[in-house]
XYZ file of C-alpha atoms in Angstrom:
582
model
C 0.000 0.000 0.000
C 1.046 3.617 -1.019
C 1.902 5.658 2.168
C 0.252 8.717 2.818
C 2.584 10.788 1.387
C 2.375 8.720 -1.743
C -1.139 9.388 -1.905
C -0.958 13.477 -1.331
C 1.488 13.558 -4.349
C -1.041 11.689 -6.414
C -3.528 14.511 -6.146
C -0.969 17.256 -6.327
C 2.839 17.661 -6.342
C 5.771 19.467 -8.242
C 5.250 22.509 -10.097
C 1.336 22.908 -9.661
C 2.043 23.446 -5.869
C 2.915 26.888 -6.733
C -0.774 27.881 -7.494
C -2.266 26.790 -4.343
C 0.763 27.939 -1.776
C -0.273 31.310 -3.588
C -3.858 30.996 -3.054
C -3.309 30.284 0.863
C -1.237 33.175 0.929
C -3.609 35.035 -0.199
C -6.071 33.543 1.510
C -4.779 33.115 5.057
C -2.972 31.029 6.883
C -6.227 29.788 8.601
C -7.458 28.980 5.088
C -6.194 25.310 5.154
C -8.522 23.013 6.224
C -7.590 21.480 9.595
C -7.558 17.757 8.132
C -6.186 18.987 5.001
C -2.694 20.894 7.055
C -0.479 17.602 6.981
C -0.699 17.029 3.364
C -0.591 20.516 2.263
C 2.811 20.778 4.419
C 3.674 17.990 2.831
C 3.425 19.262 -0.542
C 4.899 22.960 0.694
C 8.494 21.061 1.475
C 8.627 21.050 -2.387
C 9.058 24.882 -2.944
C 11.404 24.954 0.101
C 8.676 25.517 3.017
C 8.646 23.375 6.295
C 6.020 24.480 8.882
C 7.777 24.867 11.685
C 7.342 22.810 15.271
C 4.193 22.731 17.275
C 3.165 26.231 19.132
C 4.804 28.034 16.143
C 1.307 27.626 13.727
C 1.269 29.530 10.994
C 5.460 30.183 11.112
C 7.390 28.582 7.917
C 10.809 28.090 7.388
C 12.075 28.911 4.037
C 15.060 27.134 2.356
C 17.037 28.788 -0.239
C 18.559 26.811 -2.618
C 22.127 28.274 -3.900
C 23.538 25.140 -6.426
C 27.400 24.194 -5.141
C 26.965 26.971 -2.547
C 27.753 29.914 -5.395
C 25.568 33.212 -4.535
C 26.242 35.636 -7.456
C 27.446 39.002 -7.033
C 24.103 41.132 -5.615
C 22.030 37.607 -4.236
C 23.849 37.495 -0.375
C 22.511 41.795 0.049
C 18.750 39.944 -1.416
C 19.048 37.472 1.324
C 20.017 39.703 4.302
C 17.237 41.765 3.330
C 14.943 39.188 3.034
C 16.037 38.385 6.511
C 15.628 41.551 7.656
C 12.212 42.480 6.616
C 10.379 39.036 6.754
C 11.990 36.623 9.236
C 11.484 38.332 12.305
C 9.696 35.963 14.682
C 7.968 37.083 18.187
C 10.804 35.687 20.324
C 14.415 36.337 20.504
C 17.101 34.306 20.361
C 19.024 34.866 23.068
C 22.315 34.341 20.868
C 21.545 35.356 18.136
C 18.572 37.909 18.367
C 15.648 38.689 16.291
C 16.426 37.788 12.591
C 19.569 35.743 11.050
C 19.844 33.667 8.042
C 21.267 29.573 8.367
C 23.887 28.184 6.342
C 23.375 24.739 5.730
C 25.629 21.577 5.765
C 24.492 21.360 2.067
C 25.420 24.953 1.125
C 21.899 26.298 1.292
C 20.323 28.936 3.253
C 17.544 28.940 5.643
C 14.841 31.419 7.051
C 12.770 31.234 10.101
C 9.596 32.838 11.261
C 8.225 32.629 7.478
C 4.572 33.835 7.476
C 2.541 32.378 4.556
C 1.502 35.540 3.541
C 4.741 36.743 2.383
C 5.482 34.105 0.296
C 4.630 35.859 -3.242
C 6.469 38.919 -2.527
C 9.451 36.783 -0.911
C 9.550 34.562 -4.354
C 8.892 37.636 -6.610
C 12.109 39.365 -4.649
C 14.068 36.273 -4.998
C 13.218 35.471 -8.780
C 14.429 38.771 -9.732
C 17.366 38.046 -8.873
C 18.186 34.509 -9.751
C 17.466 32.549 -6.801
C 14.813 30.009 -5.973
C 13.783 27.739 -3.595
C 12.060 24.818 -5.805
C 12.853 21.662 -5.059
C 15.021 23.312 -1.801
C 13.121 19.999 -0.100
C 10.396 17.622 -1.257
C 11.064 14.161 -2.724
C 13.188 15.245 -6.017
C 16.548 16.949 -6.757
C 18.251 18.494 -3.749
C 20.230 21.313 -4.178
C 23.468 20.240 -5.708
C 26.153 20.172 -3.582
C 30.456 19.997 -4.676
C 33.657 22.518 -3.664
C 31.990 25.582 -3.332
C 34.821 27.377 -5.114
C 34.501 24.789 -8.491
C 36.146 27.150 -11.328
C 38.103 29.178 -9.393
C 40.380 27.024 -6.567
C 43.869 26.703 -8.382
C 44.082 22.816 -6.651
C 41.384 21.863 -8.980
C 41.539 18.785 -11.315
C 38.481 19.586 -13.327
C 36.091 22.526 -13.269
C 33.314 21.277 -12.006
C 30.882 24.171 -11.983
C 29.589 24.043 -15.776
C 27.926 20.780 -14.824
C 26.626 21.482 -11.911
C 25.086 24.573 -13.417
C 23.543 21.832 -16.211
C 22.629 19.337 -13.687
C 20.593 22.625 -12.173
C 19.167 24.029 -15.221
C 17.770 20.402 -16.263
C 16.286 18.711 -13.333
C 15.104 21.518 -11.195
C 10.960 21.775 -12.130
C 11.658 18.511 -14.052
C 8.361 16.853 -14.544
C 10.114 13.771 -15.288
C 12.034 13.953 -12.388
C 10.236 16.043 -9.453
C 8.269 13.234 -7.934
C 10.730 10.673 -6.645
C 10.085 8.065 -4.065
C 12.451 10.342 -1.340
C 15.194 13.598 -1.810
C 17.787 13.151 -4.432
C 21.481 14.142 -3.075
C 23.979 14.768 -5.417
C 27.635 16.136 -5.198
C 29.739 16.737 -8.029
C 33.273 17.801 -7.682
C 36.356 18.745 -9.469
C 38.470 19.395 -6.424
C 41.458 16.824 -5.245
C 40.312 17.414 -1.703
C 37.411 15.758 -1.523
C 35.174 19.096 -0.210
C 31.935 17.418 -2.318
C 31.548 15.079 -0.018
C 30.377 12.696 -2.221
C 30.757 9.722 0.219
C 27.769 10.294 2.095
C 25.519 11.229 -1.117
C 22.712 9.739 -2.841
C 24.889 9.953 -5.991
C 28.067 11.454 -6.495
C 30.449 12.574 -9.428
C 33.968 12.667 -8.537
C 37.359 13.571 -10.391
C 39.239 10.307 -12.243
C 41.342 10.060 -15.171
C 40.355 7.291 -17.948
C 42.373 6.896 -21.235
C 40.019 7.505 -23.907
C 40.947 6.803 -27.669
C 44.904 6.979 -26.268
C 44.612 10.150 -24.928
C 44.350 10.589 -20.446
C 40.755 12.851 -19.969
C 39.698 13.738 -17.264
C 36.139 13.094 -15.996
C 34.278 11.740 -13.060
C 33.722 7.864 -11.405
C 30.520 7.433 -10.093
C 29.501 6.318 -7.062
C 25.941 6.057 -5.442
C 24.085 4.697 -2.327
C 25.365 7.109 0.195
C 23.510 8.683 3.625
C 24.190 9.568 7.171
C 20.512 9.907 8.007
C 19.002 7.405 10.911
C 21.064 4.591 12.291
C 21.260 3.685 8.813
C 24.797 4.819 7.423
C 26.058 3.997 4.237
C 28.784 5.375 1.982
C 28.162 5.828 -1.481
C 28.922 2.326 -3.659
C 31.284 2.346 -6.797
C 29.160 1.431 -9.473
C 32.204 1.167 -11.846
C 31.280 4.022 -14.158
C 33.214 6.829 -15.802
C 31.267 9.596 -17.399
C 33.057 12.522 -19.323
C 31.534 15.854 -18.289
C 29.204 15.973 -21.736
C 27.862 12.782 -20.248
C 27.052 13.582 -16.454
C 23.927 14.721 -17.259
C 22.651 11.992 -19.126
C 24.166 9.087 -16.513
C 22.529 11.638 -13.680
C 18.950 11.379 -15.364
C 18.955 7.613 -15.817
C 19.980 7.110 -11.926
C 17.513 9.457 -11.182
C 14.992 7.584 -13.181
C 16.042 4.644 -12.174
C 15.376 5.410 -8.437
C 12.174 6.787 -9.680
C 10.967 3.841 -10.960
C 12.607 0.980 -8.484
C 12.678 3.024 -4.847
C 10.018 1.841 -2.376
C 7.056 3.929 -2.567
C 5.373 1.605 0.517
C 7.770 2.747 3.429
C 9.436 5.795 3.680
C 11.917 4.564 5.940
C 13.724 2.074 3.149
C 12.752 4.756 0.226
C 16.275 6.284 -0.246
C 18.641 4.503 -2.928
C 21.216 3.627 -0.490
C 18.492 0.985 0.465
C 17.736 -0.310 -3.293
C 21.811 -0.259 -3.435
C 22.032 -2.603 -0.525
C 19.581 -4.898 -2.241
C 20.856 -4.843 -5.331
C 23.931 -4.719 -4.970
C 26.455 -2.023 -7.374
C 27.086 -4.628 -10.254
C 22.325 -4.248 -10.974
C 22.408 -0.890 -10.472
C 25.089 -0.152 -13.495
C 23.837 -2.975 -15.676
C 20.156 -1.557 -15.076
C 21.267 1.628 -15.840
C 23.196 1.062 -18.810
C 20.672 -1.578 -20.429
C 17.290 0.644 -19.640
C 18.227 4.291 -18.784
C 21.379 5.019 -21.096
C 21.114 4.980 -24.968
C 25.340 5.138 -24.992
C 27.933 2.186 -23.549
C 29.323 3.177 -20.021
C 33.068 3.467 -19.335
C 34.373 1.820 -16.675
C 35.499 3.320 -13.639
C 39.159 5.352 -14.079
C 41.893 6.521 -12.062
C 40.188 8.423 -8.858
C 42.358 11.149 -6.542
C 40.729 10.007 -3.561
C 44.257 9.335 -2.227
C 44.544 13.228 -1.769
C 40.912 13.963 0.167
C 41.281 15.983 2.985
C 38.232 17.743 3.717
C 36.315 16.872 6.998
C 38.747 14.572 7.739
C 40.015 16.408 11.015
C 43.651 16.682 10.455
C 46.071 17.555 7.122
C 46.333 20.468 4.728
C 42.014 21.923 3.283
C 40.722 20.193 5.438
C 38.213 22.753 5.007
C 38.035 26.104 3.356
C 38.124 28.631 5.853
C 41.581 31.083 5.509
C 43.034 32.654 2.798
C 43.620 30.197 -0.423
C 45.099 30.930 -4.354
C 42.514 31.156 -7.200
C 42.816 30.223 -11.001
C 43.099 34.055 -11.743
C 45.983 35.089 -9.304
C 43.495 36.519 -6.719
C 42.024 34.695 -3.401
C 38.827 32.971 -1.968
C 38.990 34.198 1.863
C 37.127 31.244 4.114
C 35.387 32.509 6.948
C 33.904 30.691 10.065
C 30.363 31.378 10.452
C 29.878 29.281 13.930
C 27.123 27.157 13.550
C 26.492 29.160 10.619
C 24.440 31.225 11.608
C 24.425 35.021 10.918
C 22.346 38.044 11.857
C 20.703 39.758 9.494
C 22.926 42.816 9.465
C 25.467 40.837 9.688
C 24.735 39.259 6.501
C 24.127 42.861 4.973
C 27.720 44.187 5.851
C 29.182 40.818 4.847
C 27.707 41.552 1.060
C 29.291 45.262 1.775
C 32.963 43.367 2.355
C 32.104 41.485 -0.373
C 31.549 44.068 -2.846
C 34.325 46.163 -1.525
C 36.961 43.537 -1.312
C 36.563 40.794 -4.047
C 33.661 40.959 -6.746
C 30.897 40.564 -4.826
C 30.385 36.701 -4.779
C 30.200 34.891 -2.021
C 30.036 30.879 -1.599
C 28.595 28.522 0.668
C 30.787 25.522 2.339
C 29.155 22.413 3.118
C 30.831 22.892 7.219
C 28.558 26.287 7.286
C 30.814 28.697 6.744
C 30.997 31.438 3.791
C 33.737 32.268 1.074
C 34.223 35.282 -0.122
C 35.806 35.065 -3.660
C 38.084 37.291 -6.058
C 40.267 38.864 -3.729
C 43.525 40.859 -4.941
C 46.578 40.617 -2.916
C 46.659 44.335 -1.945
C 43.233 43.988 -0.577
C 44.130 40.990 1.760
C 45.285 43.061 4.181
C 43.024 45.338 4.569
C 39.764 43.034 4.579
C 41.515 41.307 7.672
C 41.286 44.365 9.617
C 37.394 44.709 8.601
C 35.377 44.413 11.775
C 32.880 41.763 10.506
C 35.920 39.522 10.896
C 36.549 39.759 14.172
C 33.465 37.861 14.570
C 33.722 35.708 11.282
C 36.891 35.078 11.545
C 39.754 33.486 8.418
C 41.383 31.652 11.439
C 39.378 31.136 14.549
C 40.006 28.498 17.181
C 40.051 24.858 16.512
C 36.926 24.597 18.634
C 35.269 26.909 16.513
C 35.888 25.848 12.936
C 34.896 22.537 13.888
C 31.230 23.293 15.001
C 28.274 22.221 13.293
C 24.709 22.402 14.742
C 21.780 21.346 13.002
C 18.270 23.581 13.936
C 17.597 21.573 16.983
C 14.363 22.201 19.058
C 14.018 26.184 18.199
C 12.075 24.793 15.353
C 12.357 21.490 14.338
C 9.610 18.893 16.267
C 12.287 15.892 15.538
C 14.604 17.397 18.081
C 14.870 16.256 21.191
C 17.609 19.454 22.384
C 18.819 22.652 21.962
C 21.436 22.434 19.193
C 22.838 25.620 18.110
C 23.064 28.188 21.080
C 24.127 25.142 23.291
C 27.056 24.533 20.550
C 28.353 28.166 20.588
C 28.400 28.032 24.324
C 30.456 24.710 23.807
C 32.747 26.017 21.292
C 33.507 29.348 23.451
C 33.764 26.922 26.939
C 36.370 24.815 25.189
C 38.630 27.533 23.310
C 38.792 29.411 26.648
C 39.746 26.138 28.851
C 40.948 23.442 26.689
C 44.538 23.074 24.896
C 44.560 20.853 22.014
C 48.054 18.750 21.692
C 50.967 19.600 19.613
C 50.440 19.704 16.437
C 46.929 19.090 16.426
C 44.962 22.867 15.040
C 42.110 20.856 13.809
C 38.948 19.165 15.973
C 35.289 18.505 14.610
C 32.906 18.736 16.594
C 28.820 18.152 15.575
C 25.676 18.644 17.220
C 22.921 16.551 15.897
C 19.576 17.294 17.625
C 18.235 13.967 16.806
C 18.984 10.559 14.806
C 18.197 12.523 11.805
C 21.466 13.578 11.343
C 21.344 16.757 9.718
C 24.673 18.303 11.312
C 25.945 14.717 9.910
C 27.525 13.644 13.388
C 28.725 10.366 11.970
C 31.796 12.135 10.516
C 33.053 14.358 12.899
C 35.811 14.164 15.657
C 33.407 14.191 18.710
C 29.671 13.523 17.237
C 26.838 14.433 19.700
C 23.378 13.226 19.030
C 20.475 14.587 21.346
C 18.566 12.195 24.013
C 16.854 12.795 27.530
C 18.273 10.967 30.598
C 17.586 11.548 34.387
C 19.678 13.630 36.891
C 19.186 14.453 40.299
C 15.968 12.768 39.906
C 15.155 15.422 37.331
C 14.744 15.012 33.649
C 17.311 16.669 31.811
C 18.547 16.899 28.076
C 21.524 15.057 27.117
C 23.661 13.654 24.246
C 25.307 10.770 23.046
C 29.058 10.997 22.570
C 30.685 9.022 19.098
C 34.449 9.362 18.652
C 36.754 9.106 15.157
C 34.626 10.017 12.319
C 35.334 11.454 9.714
C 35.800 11.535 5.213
C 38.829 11.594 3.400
C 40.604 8.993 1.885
C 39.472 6.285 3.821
C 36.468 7.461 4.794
C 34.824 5.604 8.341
C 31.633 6.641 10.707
C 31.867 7.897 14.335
C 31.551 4.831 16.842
C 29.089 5.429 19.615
C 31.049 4.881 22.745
C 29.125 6.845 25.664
C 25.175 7.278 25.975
C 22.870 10.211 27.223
C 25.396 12.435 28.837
C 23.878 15.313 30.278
C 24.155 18.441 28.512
C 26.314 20.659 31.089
C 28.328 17.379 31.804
C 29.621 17.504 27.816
C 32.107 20.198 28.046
C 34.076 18.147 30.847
C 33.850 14.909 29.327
C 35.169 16.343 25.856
C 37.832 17.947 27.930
C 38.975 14.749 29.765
C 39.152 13.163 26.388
C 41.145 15.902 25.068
C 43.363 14.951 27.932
C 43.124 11.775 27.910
C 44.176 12.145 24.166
C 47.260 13.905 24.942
C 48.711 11.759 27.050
C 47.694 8.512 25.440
C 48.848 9.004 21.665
C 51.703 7.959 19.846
C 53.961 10.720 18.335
C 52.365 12.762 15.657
C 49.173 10.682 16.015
C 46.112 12.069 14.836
C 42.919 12.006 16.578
C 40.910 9.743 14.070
C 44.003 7.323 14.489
C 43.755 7.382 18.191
C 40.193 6.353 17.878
C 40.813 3.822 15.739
C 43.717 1.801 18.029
C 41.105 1.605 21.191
C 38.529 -0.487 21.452
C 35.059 1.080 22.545
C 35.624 0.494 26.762
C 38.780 2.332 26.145
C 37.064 4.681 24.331
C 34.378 5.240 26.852
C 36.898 5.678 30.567
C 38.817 8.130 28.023
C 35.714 10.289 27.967
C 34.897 10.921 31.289
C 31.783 13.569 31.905
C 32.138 15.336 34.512
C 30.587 18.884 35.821
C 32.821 21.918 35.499
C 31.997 25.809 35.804
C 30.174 25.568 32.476
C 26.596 26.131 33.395
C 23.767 25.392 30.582
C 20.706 27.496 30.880
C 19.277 24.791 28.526
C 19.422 21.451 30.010
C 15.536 20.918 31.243
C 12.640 20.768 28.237
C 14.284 23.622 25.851
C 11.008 23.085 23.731
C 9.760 25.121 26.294
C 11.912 28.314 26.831
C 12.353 31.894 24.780
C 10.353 30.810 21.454
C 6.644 29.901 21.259
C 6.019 26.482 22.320
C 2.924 24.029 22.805
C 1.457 23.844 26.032
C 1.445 20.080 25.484
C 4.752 20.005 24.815
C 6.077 17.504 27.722
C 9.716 16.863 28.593
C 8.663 13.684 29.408
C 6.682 12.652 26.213
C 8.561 10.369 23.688
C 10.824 11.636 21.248
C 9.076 11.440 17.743
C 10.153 8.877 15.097
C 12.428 11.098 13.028
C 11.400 11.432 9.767
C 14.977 11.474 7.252
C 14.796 15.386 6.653
């Protein structure tokens, strides 16, 4: 039996949403019929609107999607003043005040306090100036994610950007392609150091040689079947396929097809293509593809440069993009830390002032939420380092604090079961002002995932956190689960979960004591992920050691319930929901 879901997209899905989002707007919030709200929200996801958690009716957020992260000269001044005027909710952070904009872990941009009447004159803004939010969420074609600087980082292999601009301009408002049995991930990257991520995609496209008619070209392998989401982690499959850029889009349509027509439209849970991979297996999924979705013969798989991924790995040279780094052209891209990444909306207004001032305008998107500002002369370096934005976005901030990543947590989302992101700044700032890292060591991830969910993808960090509840004192309090050593790269490997439901102001100290612990326990020049790997998980689990310090957490009983509107039903003690995989 279809799902529910299933059935809602029967009667209406894709484009044709548009027409009745606008009639609702126009109409009123209270317009949609009680029994009629879960379907409609449903449908909403697919022009980049998710109603946000109980006690905040009638509030939307709004996701932005910006293809590999690239916001054109003019679009990051459009989004700060979309911020400013529109996403002003009737609480206020107590971080980061009234109005900010999000940047996502897959170089997007989100909006809170949305009101549905403000939706036309939001899109008509946006559309003026190039930037959309179809297909931002809904079951089709993600926002595409890859290196954020693709045609202008000098390490490249292969610019990557014209395709992902194709990939963009074909399958976004699709018909053929906008009603899929779940979301569509894709990275594509040109980039040696691995910063598409494509491991933990639903397909990925990633730099290999192949010798074609005696000559060494340079394309992409393809690999597919990849997800952090759940308790279900996979890393995308090799599928033994080499595509030459004129061919990515082709190969991408008959995957997408092919999980179109094959995914599992009965249960949500098992409807991503990592699941068909599993069942499969990689050897069906290229024969299928190349005998019913391809009209061409398929290369096999060439020479990859996955020996050279650094990004997210936790240690080595890029391991992400913040700093100053060359471009093509002789200028710089200028990485800036964006904790949590999230930014006030003035801040986001004099960042597109720097922008403009300082490089061309542009400004990118990485997939660890921070922002890139591109085109930079030499001369100018100096100078944009002594702006005063960047003493708060800073080209190189502490350890602590280039390795945070927070997903929404309970501010919004009803999947979370804690606070995520103003608990992680308090973290980050606790540990840079108490903790000492080893020699040798300037690098440390740290995620915050406010459920199993795993949109701050906690599986690949240093120190993953996932949200829970636990007891202490007698009192119900939030609290997290501690995994240790994940992380991408060349050999790419998950987080291990070593230490359950730690309560929240116990964290700091127990990431300290590992710290510690760390120090004195490693082998010369040992990395982190390493020293993970060399213990077995009771080792893992003395080294971490929580323990209460003088960091107090103004968050650690029922933060569902505490500066933003909340349901009065809203019980600390009521079960977590089932996350759903968004």
């Amino acid at each position: 039996m279809p799902t529910d879901v299933e059935n809602w997209k029967s009667e209406v899905y894709g484009n044709e949403i548009r027409d009745h989002l606008f009639e609702f707007a126009e109409q009123g919030f209270d317009s949609i019929p009680d029994d009629e709200k879960d379907a409609w929200f449903e449908r909403f996801k697919w022009w980049g609107l998710y109603h946000q958690r109980n006690g905040q009716e009638g509030y939307f957020m709004m996701r932005i999607g910006t293809p590999n992260g690239v916001l054109e000269p003019g679009q990051l001044r459009v989004v700060g003043e979309i911020a400013d005027e529109y996403a002003r909710g009737p609480g206020t952070n107590p971080i980061f005040g009234d109005a900010y904009a999000d940047f996502t872990t897959r170089q997007s941009i989100q909006l809170h306090w949305i009101e549905l009447s403000d939706v036309p004159a939001i899109f008509e803004k946006m559309e003026e100036n190039g930037l959309s939010t179809q297909q931002a969420c809904g079951d089709s074609w993600r926002n595409i994610v890859g290196n954020p600087v693709a045609g202008k980082d000098a390490q490249e292999v292969i610019d990557a950007w014209p395709v992902i601009r194709e990939l963009n301009e074909t399958f976004k408002g699709n018909d053929d392609h906008s009603n899929l049995p779940r979301k569509w991930k894709v990275s594509v990257t040109g980039s040696a150091d691995g910063s598409g991520q494509g491991d933990i995609n639903d397909l990925a496209f990633e730099p290999a040689y192949k010798e074609v008619d005696g000559e060494d070209v340079v394309g992409f392998n393809v690999r597919v079947g990849g997800g952090l989401s759940r308790n279900e982690p996979r890393l995308a499959r090799d599928i033994d396929v080499w595509v030459s850029p004129e061919r990515v889009s082709d190969v991408a349509g008959g995957l997408s097809a092919l999980f179109r027509d094959n995914g599992d439209r009965e249960d949500r849970y098992n409807a991503r293509i990592k699941f068909l991979v599993d069942e499969w297996g990689a050897d069906k999924v290229r024969e299928t593809l190349r005998e019913e979705y391809v009209d061409f013969d398929l290369h096999t798989a060439g020479r990859d440069v996955r020996e050279e991924y650094t990004y997210n790995t936790g240690g080595g040279e890029r391991n992400d993009l913040i700093g100053v780094h060359d471009q093509k052209d002789g200028t710089n891209f200028v990485g800036l830390n964006v904790l949590v990444g999230r930014m006030g909306a003035e801040d986001v207004l004099e960042l597109a002032d720097v922008a403009e001032e300082y490089g061309s305008g542009e400004v990118r998107l990485s997939q660890r939420q921070n922002v890139i500002v591109t085109d930079v002369p030499d001369d100018k370096l100096d100078d944009l380092r002594d702006e005063p934005i960047l003493e708060h976005y800073s080209p190189s901030p502490s350890p602590f604090m280039r390795g945070s990543v927070a997903c929404t947590g309970t501010e919004f989302c009803s999947l979370s079961i804690v606070e995520t992101k103003n608990r992680q700044v308090r973290y980050a700032r606790w540990l840079k002002e108490n903790v000492d890292l080893p020699d040798g060591v300037d690098q440390f991830h740290i995620h915050l995932s406010g459920c199993t969910a795993s949109c701050a993808q906690p599986q690949i960090a240093d120190v993953s956190l996932r949200g829970m509840k636990t007891r202490k004192d007698g009192e119900p309090v939030e609290a997290l689960d501690v995994g240790l050593g994940g992380g991408l790269g060349a050999e790419p490997q998950f987080a291990r979960w070593v230490t359950q439901r730690v309560p929240a102001d116990e964290v700091p100290g127990a990431i300290a004591n590992l710290i510690e612990n760390f120090a004195a326990e490693r082998d010369e020049g040992e990395s982190f992920r390493a020293f993970v790997a060399r213990h077995d998980e009771d080792e893992l689990d003395a080294f971490v050691e929580p323990e209460e310090t003088d960091y107090e957490d103004p968050m650690m009983h029922n933060t569902k319930r505490t500066w933003y509107p909340y349901a009065e039903d809203d019980s600390f003690d009521a079960s977590p929901p089932a996350p759903a995989d968004d």
